PDB file of C-alpha atoms in Angstrom:
ATOM      1  CA  UNK A  26       0.042   0.153   0.085  1.00 65.00           C
ATOM      2  CA  UNK A  27       3.049   2.396   0.619  1.00 79.00           C
ATOM      3  CA  UNK A  28       3.343   3.221  -3.043  1.00 93.00           C
ATOM      4  CA  UNK A  29      -0.218   4.125  -3.604  1.00 94.00           C
ATOM      5  CA  UNK A  30      -0.400   6.092  -0.601  1.00 96.00           C
ATOM      6  CA  UNK A  31       2.671   8.067  -1.735  1.00 96.00           C
ATOM      7  CA  UNK A  32       0.850   8.753  -5.004  1.00 97.00           C
ATOM      8  CA  UNK A  33      -2.178  10.071  -3.151  1.00 97.00           C
ATOM      9  CA  UNK A  34       0.055  12.251  -0.955  1.00 97.00           C
ATOM     10  CA  UNK A  35       1.494  13.717  -3.962  1.00 97.00           C
ATOM     11  CA  UNK A  36      -2.184  14.467  -5.571  1.00 97.00           C
ATOM     12  CA  UNK A  37      -3.127  16.138  -2.373  1.00 97.00           C
ATOM     13  CA  UNK A  38       0.096  18.174  -2.115  1.00 97.00           C
ATOM     14  CA  UNK A  39      -0.206  19.140  -5.776  1.00 97.00           C
ATOM     15  CA  UNK A  40      -3.939  20.094  -6.061  1.00 97.00           C
ATOM     16  CA  UNK A  41      -6.158  22.447  -4.227  1.00 96.00           C
ATOM     17  CA  UNK A  42      -9.461  21.757  -5.609  1.00 98.00           C
ATOM     18  CA  UNK A  43     -10.177  18.193  -4.201  1.00 98.00           C
ATOM     19  CA  UNK A  44     -13.649  16.728  -3.549  1.00 98.00           C
ATOM     20  CA  UNK A  45     -14.456  13.573  -1.853  1.00 98.00           C
ATOM     21  CA  UNK A  46     -17.376  11.439  -2.450  1.00 98.00           C
ATOM     22  CA  UNK A  47     -18.125   8.737   0.339  1.00 97.00           C
ATOM     23  CA  UNK A  48     -20.166   6.007   1.292  1.00 94.00           C
ATOM     24  CA  UNK A  49     -20.825   3.603   4.181  1.00 91.00           C
ATOM     25  CA  UNK A  50     -17.256   2.258   4.129  1.00 93.00           C
ATOM     26  CA  UNK A  51     -16.007   5.557   5.618  1.00 96.00           C
ATOM     27  CA  UNK A  52     -18.083   4.950   8.674  1.00 94.00           C
ATOM     28  CA  UNK A  53     -17.682   1.209   9.293  1.00 91.00           C
ATOM     29  CA  UNK A  54     -14.245   1.770  11.088  1.00 90.00           C
ATOM     30  CA  UNK A  55     -16.047   4.000  13.476  1.00 92.00           C
ATOM     31  CA  UNK A  56     -18.403   1.274  14.342  1.00 87.00           C
ATOM     32  CA  UNK A  57     -21.282   1.862  12.262  1.00 86.00           C
ATOM     33  CA  UNK A  58     -22.658  -0.984  10.260  1.00 73.00           C
ATOM     34  CA  UNK A  59     -22.762  -0.710   6.550  1.00 64.00           C
ATOM     35  CA  UNK A  60     -25.668  -2.361   4.314  1.00 56.00           C
ATOM     36  CA  UNK A  61     -23.994  -4.680   1.977  1.00 46.00           C
ATOM     37  CA  UNK A  62     -21.038  -6.341   3.553  1.00 45.00           C
ATOM     38  CA  UNK A  63     -21.272 -10.001   4.983  1.00 41.00           C
ATOM     39  CA  UNK A  64     -22.258  -8.660   8.396  1.00 47.00           C
ATOM     40  CA  UNK A  65     -23.960  -5.634   7.235  1.00 47.00           C
ATOM     41  CA  UNK A  66     -27.710  -4.871   7.802  1.00 48.00           C
ATOM     42  CA  UNK A  67     -28.920  -6.794   4.668  1.00 47.00           C
ATOM     43  CA  UNK A  68     -27.396  -9.955   6.157  1.00 48.00           C
ATOM     44  CA  UNK A  69     -29.346  -9.697   9.468  1.00 54.00           C
ATOM     45  CA  UNK A  70     -32.661 -11.422  10.281  1.00 57.00           C
ATOM     46  CA  UNK A  71     -35.796  -9.141  10.613  1.00 66.00           C
ATOM     47  CA  UNK A  72     -39.311  -9.864   9.944  1.00 77.00           C
ATOM     48  CA  UNK A  73     -38.899  -7.634   6.935  1.00 83.00           C
ATOM     49  CA  UNK A  74     -35.610  -6.861   4.914  1.00 83.00           C
ATOM     50  CA  UNK A  75     -34.009  -3.536   5.650  1.00 82.00           C
ATOM     51  CA  UNK A  76     -34.691  -2.039   2.260  1.00 84.00           C
ATOM     52  CA  UNK A  77     -38.392  -2.716   2.868  1.00 92.00           C
ATOM     53  CA  UNK A  78     -38.308  -1.130   6.318  1.00 92.00           C
ATOM     54  CA  UNK A  79     -36.391   1.752   5.189  1.00 93.00           C
ATOM     55  CA  UNK A  80     -39.058   2.632   2.460  1.00 96.00           C
ATOM     56  CA  UNK A  81     -41.540   5.414   2.424  1.00 98.00           C
ATOM     57  CA  UNK A  82     -44.254   2.933   1.943  1.00 98.00           C
ATOM     58  CA  UNK A  83     -43.532   0.977   5.047  1.00 98.00           C
ATOM     59  CA  UNK A  84     -42.726   4.123   6.979  1.00 98.00           C
ATOM     60  CA  UNK A  85     -46.396   5.350   6.163  1.00 97.00           C
ATOM     61  CA  UNK A  86     -48.077   1.851   6.557  1.00 97.00           C
ATOM     62  CA  UNK A  87     -46.014   0.309   9.437  1.00 96.00           C
ATOM     63  CA  UNK A  88     -44.597   3.327  11.378  1.00 97.00           C
ATOM     64  CA  UNK A  89     -43.899   1.630  14.665  1.00 96.00           C
ATOM     65  CA  UNK A  90     -42.323  -1.213  13.067  1.00 94.00           C
ATOM     66  CA  UNK A  91     -40.120   1.268  11.252  1.00 95.00           C
ATOM     67  CA  UNK A  92     -39.099   3.029  14.341  1.00 96.00           C
ATOM     68  CA  UNK A  93     -38.115  -0.338  16.162  1.00 92.00           C
ATOM     69  CA  UNK A  94     -35.606  -1.039  13.451  1.00 90.00           C
ATOM     70  CA  UNK A  95     -34.842   2.781  13.311  1.00 93.00           C
ATOM     71  CA  UNK A  96     -33.831   3.096  16.740  1.00 92.00           C
ATOM     72  CA  UNK A  97     -32.014  -0.167  16.844  1.00 87.00           C
ATOM     73  CA  UNK A  98     -30.017   0.148  14.038  1.00 85.00           C
ATOM     74  CA  UNK A  99     -29.880   3.513  12.702  1.00 88.00           C
ATOM     75  CA  UNK A 100     -29.480   5.955  15.771  1.00 90.00           C
ATOM     76  CA  UNK A 101     -26.037   5.190  16.699  1.00 85.00           C
ATOM     77  CA  UNK A 102     -24.514   7.913  19.279  1.00 86.00           C
ATOM     78  CA  UNK A 103     -21.386   5.997  20.321  1.00 89.00           C
ATOM     79  CA  UNK A 104     -19.652   6.304  16.977  1.00 90.00           C
ATOM     80  CA  UNK A 105     -16.688   8.712  16.693  1.00 95.00           C
ATOM     81  CA  UNK A 106     -14.748  10.031  13.755  1.00 97.00           C
ATOM     82  CA  UNK A 107     -12.036   7.980  12.481  1.00 97.00           C
ATOM     83  CA  UNK A 108      -8.877   9.024  10.699  1.00 97.00           C
ATOM     84  CA  UNK A 109     -10.682   9.505   7.282  1.00 97.00           C
ATOM     85  CA  UNK A 110     -13.229  11.820   8.958  1.00 98.00           C
ATOM     86  CA  UNK A 111     -10.537  13.657  10.632  1.00 98.00           C
ATOM     87  CA  UNK A 112      -7.924  13.985   7.766  1.00 98.00           C
ATOM     88  CA  UNK A 113     -10.831  15.404   5.382  1.00 98.00           C
ATOM     89  CA  UNK A 114     -11.695  17.891   7.849  1.00 98.00           C
ATOM     90  CA  UNK A 115      -7.974  18.856   8.167  1.00 98.00           C
ATOM     91  CA  UNK A 116      -7.748  18.976   4.323  1.00 98.00           C
ATOM     92  CA  UNK A 117     -10.855  21.489   4.020  1.00 98.00           C
ATOM     93  CA  UNK A 118      -9.004  23.666   6.701  1.00 97.00           C
ATOM     94  CA  UNK A 119      -5.824  23.674   4.763  1.00 97.00           C
ATOM     95  CA  UNK A 120      -7.721  24.845   1.749  1.00 97.00           C
ATOM     96  CA  UNK A 121      -7.194  21.603  -0.268  1.00 97.00           C
ATOM     97  CA  UNK A 122     -10.789  19.984  -0.058  1.00 98.00           C
ATOM     98  CA  UNK A 123     -13.690  22.120  -1.386  1.00 98.00           C
ATOM     99  CA  UNK A 124     -16.533  19.645  -0.311  1.00 98.00           C
ATOM    100  CA  UNK A 125     -17.198  16.072   1.073  1.00 98.00           C
ATOM    101  CA  UNK A 126     -20.134  14.536  -0.790  1.00 98.00           C
ATOM    102  CA  UNK A 127     -21.715  11.835   1.371  1.00 97.00           C
ATOM    103  CA  UNK A 128     -24.275   9.093   1.258  1.00 95.00           C
ATOM    104  CA  UNK A 129     -23.887   8.721   5.246  1.00 95.00           C
ATOM    105  CA  UNK A 130     -26.601   9.975   7.498  1.00 95.00           C
ATOM    106  CA  UNK A 131     -24.382   9.867  10.816  1.00 95.00           C
ATOM    107  CA  UNK A 132     -23.016  13.363  11.074  1.00 96.00           C
ATOM    108  CA  UNK A 133     -19.540  12.094  11.643  1.00 97.00           C
ATOM    109  CA  UNK A 134     -17.804  14.467   8.953  1.00 98.00           C
ATOM    110  CA  UNK A 135     -19.401  17.290  10.935  1.00 98.00           C
ATOM    111  CA  UNK A 136     -18.175  15.671  14.082  1.00 97.00           C
ATOM    112  CA  UNK A 137     -14.737  15.844  12.855  1.00 98.00           C
ATOM    113  CA  UNK A 138     -14.798  19.514  11.838  1.00 98.00           C
ATOM    114  CA  UNK A 139     -15.803  19.320   8.113  1.00 98.00           C
ATOM    115  CA  UNK A 140     -18.118  22.376   7.168  1.00 98.00           C
ATOM    116  CA  UNK A 141     -18.862  21.971   3.611  1.00 98.00           C
ATOM    117  CA  UNK A 142     -20.752  18.452   3.873  1.00 98.00           C
ATOM    118  CA  UNK A 143     -23.299  17.589   1.254  1.00 98.00           C
ATOM    119  CA  UNK A 144     -25.720  14.834   2.701  1.00 98.00           C
ATOM    120  CA  UNK A 145     -27.187  13.290  -0.250  1.00 97.00           C
ATOM    121  CA  UNK A 146     -29.418  11.088   2.054  1.00 96.00           C
ATOM    122  CA  UNK A 147     -29.884  13.377   4.822  1.00 97.00           C
ATOM    123  CA  UNK A 148     -29.037  13.030   8.505  1.00 97.00           C
ATOM    124  CA  UNK A 149     -30.672  11.242  11.595  1.00 96.00           C
ATOM    125  CA  UNK A 150     -29.566  14.412  13.623  1.00 96.00           C
ATOM    126  CA  UNK A 151     -32.411  16.308  11.803  1.00 97.00           C
ATOM    127  CA  UNK A 152     -36.009  15.376  12.234  1.00 98.00           C
ATOM    128  CA  UNK A 153     -39.289  17.237  11.740  1.00 98.00           C
ATOM    129  CA  UNK A 154     -42.998  17.046  12.500  1.00 98.00           C
ATOM    130  CA  UNK A 155     -44.981  16.041   9.327  1.00 98.00           C
ATOM    131  CA  UNK A 156     -47.772  18.202  10.446  1.00 98.00           C
ATOM    132  CA  UNK A 157     -46.324  21.621  11.790  1.00 98.00           C
ATOM    133  CA  UNK A 158     -42.799  21.306  10.693  1.00 98.00           C
ATOM    134  CA  UNK A 159     -41.194  21.779  14.115  1.00 98.00           C
ATOM    135  CA  UNK A 160     -37.690  20.290  14.319  1.00 98.00           C
ATOM    136  CA  UNK A 161     -36.605  17.638  16.762  1.00 98.00           C
ATOM    137  CA  UNK A 162     -33.116  16.677  17.620  1.00 97.00           C
ATOM    138  CA  UNK A 163     -31.227  13.384  17.737  1.00 96.00           C
ATOM    139  CA  UNK A 164     -31.575  12.953  21.541  1.00 95.00           C
ATOM    140  CA  UNK A 165     -35.486  13.407  21.451  1.00 97.00           C
ATOM    141  CA  UNK A 166     -35.531  10.615  18.924  1.00 97.00           C
ATOM    142  CA  UNK A 167     -33.320   8.273  20.577  1.00 95.00           C
ATOM    143  CA  UNK A 168     -35.521   8.764  24.072  1.00 95.00           C
ATOM    144  CA  UNK A 169     -38.725   8.538  22.242  1.00 96.00           C
ATOM    145  CA  UNK A 170     -41.043   5.376  22.500  1.00 95.00           C
ATOM    146  CA  UNK A 171     -43.237   4.081  19.895  1.00 96.00           C
ATOM    147  CA  UNK A 172     -44.243   6.491  17.154  1.00 98.00           C
ATOM    148  CA  UNK A 173     -42.589   9.824  18.118  1.00 98.00           C
ATOM    149  CA  UNK A 174     -45.183  12.616  18.068  1.00 98.00           C
ATOM    150  CA  UNK A 175     -45.047  16.375  18.234  1.00 98.00           C
ATOM    151  CA  UNK A 176     -46.749  18.646  20.587  1.00 96.00           C
ATOM    152  CA  UNK A 177     -49.394  19.139  17.944  1.00 98.00           C
ATOM    153  CA  UNK A 178     -49.920  15.529  17.590  1.00 97.00           C
ATOM    154  CA  UNK A 179     -48.160  15.069  14.105  1.00 98.00           C
ATOM    155  CA  UNK A 180     -45.897  12.181  13.583  1.00 98.00           C
ATOM    156  CA  UNK A 181     -42.082  13.097  13.672  1.00 98.00           C
ATOM    157  CA  UNK A 182     -39.974  11.959  10.562  1.00 98.00           C
ATOM    158  CA  UNK A 183     -36.317  11.611  10.396  1.00 98.00           C
ATOM    159  CA  UNK A 184     -34.714  13.915   7.637  1.00 97.00           C
ATOM    160  CA  UNK A 185     -33.532  10.795   5.997  1.00 97.00           C
ATOM    161  CA  UNK A 186     -34.085   9.913   2.322  1.00 97.00           C
ATOM    162  CA  UNK A 187     -36.022   6.609   2.260  1.00 96.00           C
ATOM    163  CA  UNK A 188     -36.369   4.355  -0.444  1.00 94.00           C
ATOM    164  CA  UNK A 189     -39.021   5.773  -2.934  1.00 95.00           C
ATOM    165  CA  UNK A 190     -38.233   9.140  -1.881  1.00 96.00           C
ATOM    166  CA  UNK A 191     -36.253  11.769  -4.181  1.00 95.00           C
ATOM    167  CA  UNK A 192     -32.939  13.358  -3.104  1.00 96.00           C
ATOM    168  CA  UNK A 193     -32.932  17.100  -2.097  1.00 96.00           C
ATOM    169  CA  UNK A 194     -32.496  19.217  -5.311  1.00 97.00           C
ATOM    170  CA  UNK A 195     -30.440  21.887  -3.614  1.00 98.00           C
ATOM    171  CA  UNK A 196     -27.974  19.219  -2.215  1.00 97.00           C
ATOM    172  CA  UNK A 197     -27.884  17.532  -5.641  1.00 97.00           C
ATOM    173  CA  UNK A 198     -26.988  20.767  -7.218  1.00 98.00           C
ATOM    174  CA  UNK A 199     -24.250  21.744  -4.869  1.00 98.00           C
ATOM    175  CA  UNK A 200     -22.775  18.115  -5.409  1.00 98.00           C
ATOM    176  CA  UNK A 201     -22.892  18.368  -9.176  1.00 98.00           C
ATOM    177  CA  UNK A 202     -21.270  21.835  -8.980  1.00 98.00           C
ATOM    178  CA  UNK A 203     -18.410  20.671  -6.792  1.00 98.00           C
ATOM    179  CA  UNK A 204     -17.666  17.466  -8.455  1.00 98.00           C
ATOM    180  CA  UNK A 205     -17.782  19.121 -11.950  1.00 98.00           C
ATOM    181  CA  UNK A 206     -15.504  21.833 -10.741  1.00 98.00           C
ATOM    182  CA  UNK A 207     -12.929  19.521  -9.054  1.00 98.00           C
ATOM    183  CA  UNK A 208      -9.440  18.847 -10.144  1.00 98.00           C
ATOM    184  CA  UNK A 209      -9.268  15.656  -8.279  1.00 98.00           C
ATOM    185  CA  UNK A 210     -12.110  13.449  -7.124  1.00 98.00           C
ATOM    186  CA  UNK A 211     -11.597  10.982  -4.348  1.00 98.00           C
ATOM    187  CA  UNK A 212     -14.282   8.101  -4.266  1.00 97.00           C
ATOM    188  CA  UNK A 213     -13.953   6.370  -0.894  1.00 96.00           C
ATOM    189  CA  UNK A 214     -15.736   3.688   1.245  1.00 94.00           C
ATOM    190  CA  UNK A 215     -18.567   3.294  -1.386  1.00 93.00           C
ATOM    191  CA  UNK A 216     -19.532   0.384  -3.665  1.00 89.00           C
ATOM    192  CA  UNK A 217     -21.214   2.905  -6.031  1.00 90.00           C
ATOM    193  CA  UNK A 218     -24.261   0.540  -6.201  1.00 85.00           C
ATOM    194  CA  UNK A 219     -26.916   3.231  -4.994  1.00 82.00           C
ATOM    195  CA  UNK A 220     -28.279   5.363  -7.497  1.00 86.00           C
ATOM    196  CA  UNK A 221     -29.090   8.139  -8.226  1.00 89.00           C
ATOM    197  CA  UNK A 222     -26.308   9.088  -5.769  1.00 88.00           C
ATOM    198  CA  UNK A 223     -23.593   7.097  -7.591  1.00 89.00           C
ATOM    199  CA  UNK A 224     -24.545   8.664 -10.963  1.00 93.00           C
ATOM    200  CA  UNK A 225     -23.071  11.918  -9.605  1.00 96.00           C
ATOM    201  CA  UNK A 226     -19.746  10.649 -10.431  1.00 95.00           C
ATOM    202  CA  UNK A 227     -20.505  11.053 -14.157  1.00 95.00           C
ATOM    203  CA  UNK A 228     -20.183  14.910 -13.649  1.00 97.00           C
ATOM    204  CA  UNK A 229     -16.456  14.796 -12.806  1.00 97.00           C
ATOM    205  CA  UNK A 230     -14.337  16.320 -15.575  1.00 97.00           C
ATOM    206  CA  UNK A 231     -11.165  16.942 -13.662  1.00 97.00           C
ATOM    207  CA  UNK A 232      -7.646  15.573 -13.918  1.00 97.00           C
ATOM    208  CA  UNK A 233      -7.371  12.488 -11.371  1.00 98.00           C
ATOM    209  CA  UNK A 234      -9.969  10.132 -10.338  1.00 97.00           C
ATOM    210  CA  UNK A 235      -8.912   8.339  -7.072  1.00 98.00           C
ATOM    211  CA  UNK A 236     -11.030   5.166  -5.858  1.00 97.00           C
ATOM    212  CA  UNK A 237     -10.269   3.668  -2.179  1.00 97.00           C
ATOM    213  CA  UNK A 238     -12.554   1.016  -1.478  1.00 95.00           C
ATOM    214  CA  UNK A 239     -11.906  -2.485   0.098  1.00 92.00           C
ATOM    215  CA  UNK A 240     -13.901  -4.269  -2.692  1.00 91.00           C
ATOM    216  CA  UNK A 241     -14.169  -3.444  -6.372  1.00 92.00           C
ATOM    217  CA  UNK A 242     -16.421  -0.757  -7.970  1.00 93.00           C
ATOM    218  CA  UNK A 243     -17.833  -0.153 -11.277  1.00 92.00           C
ATOM    219  CA  UNK A 244     -15.289   3.018 -11.418  1.00 92.00           C
ATOM    220  CA  UNK A 245     -12.061   1.042 -10.700  1.00 93.00           C
ATOM    221  CA  UNK A 246     -11.049   0.898 -14.306  1.00 93.00           C
ATOM    222  CA  UNK A 247     -11.419   4.490 -14.852  1.00 94.00           C
ATOM    223  CA  UNK A 248      -9.240   5.360 -11.870  1.00 96.00           C
ATOM    224  CA  UNK A 249      -5.725   6.990 -12.093  1.00 95.00           C
ATOM    225  CA  UNK A 250      -5.227   5.478  -8.589  1.00 97.00           C
ATOM    226  CA  UNK A 251      -7.064   2.523  -6.986  1.00 96.00           C
ATOM    227  CA  UNK A 252      -6.267   1.538  -3.338  1.00 97.00           C
ATOM    228  CA  UNK A 253      -8.453  -1.577  -1.993  1.00 95.00           C
ATOM    229  CA  UNK A 254      -7.714  -1.049   1.669  1.00 95.00           C
ATOM    230  CA  UNK A 255      -9.732   0.458   4.463  1.00 94.00           C
ATOM    231  CA  UNK A 256     -10.106   4.077   4.069  1.00 95.00           C
ATOM    232  CA  UNK A 257      -9.292   5.080   7.716  1.00 95.00           C
ATOM    233  CA  UNK A 258      -5.946   3.283   7.470  1.00 95.00           C
ATOM    234  CA  UNK A 259      -5.185   4.910   4.192  1.00 97.00           C
ATOM    235  CA  UNK A 260      -6.041   8.598   5.465  1.00 97.00           C
ATOM    236  CA  UNK A 261      -4.144   7.727   8.755  1.00 96.00           C
ATOM    237  CA  UNK A 262      -0.776   7.820   6.565  1.00 96.00           C
ATOM    238  CA  UNK A 263      -1.587  11.199   4.957  1.00 96.00           C
ATOM    239  CA  UNK A 264       0.113  14.250   6.070  1.00 95.00           C
ATOM    240  CA  UNK A 265      -2.061  17.615   5.906  1.00 96.00           C
ATOM    241  CA  UNK A 266       0.317  20.457   5.209  1.00 87.00           C
ATOM    242  CA  UNK A 267      -0.466  24.111   5.901  1.00 77.00           C
ATOM    243  CA  UNK A 268      -3.572  23.664   8.056  1.00 68.00           C
TER     244      UNK A 268
END
């Protein structure tokens, strides 16, 4: 891995318009389970498959059952940023990294200090009443029981993009702008299997594409640099200059 990390370091040292596009693999080293690995959520036993539970239809029809799974598997408040989150935040402060485009909903990039984080699939740290729009925080949802309800009686829904729901247009527009203007795009910790998010990679027109993922991805053949190692281990060896 040493040679590949040296090449990554050289790219980071050379360019100052870098964008990072990440997925669940960025957070697994922080203890948050992904969906598709052998011990991920899709391989665990529930009354319904996770992709069914995490759908808009299921949320509306079986709200209490949705929240049993959601509290059990999606509300992880013990996870802390790992080396990847921390180094990305440092690269932003050093003027190297312009944006983090993430499919994750865990807020770990913000906890590490990143400021320009584009959350394609929303965040478990934001919740709102479907009736009056009042906002509720993570702690309220974690402590709630049954179907969480607002003071007005409305059901509270996480600001998370469920299956069958569209992505936020403003977030997508910002992500497209950042990716299309980047000199270097680093794809990390994602199998690039979830669309439409993965399709945003098509907007990259820059000079160097880097893919860091433990398993192969559909974009490996287009990458100038490919590292098949855990992303936290890779970034732990990166030196951020000028922070």
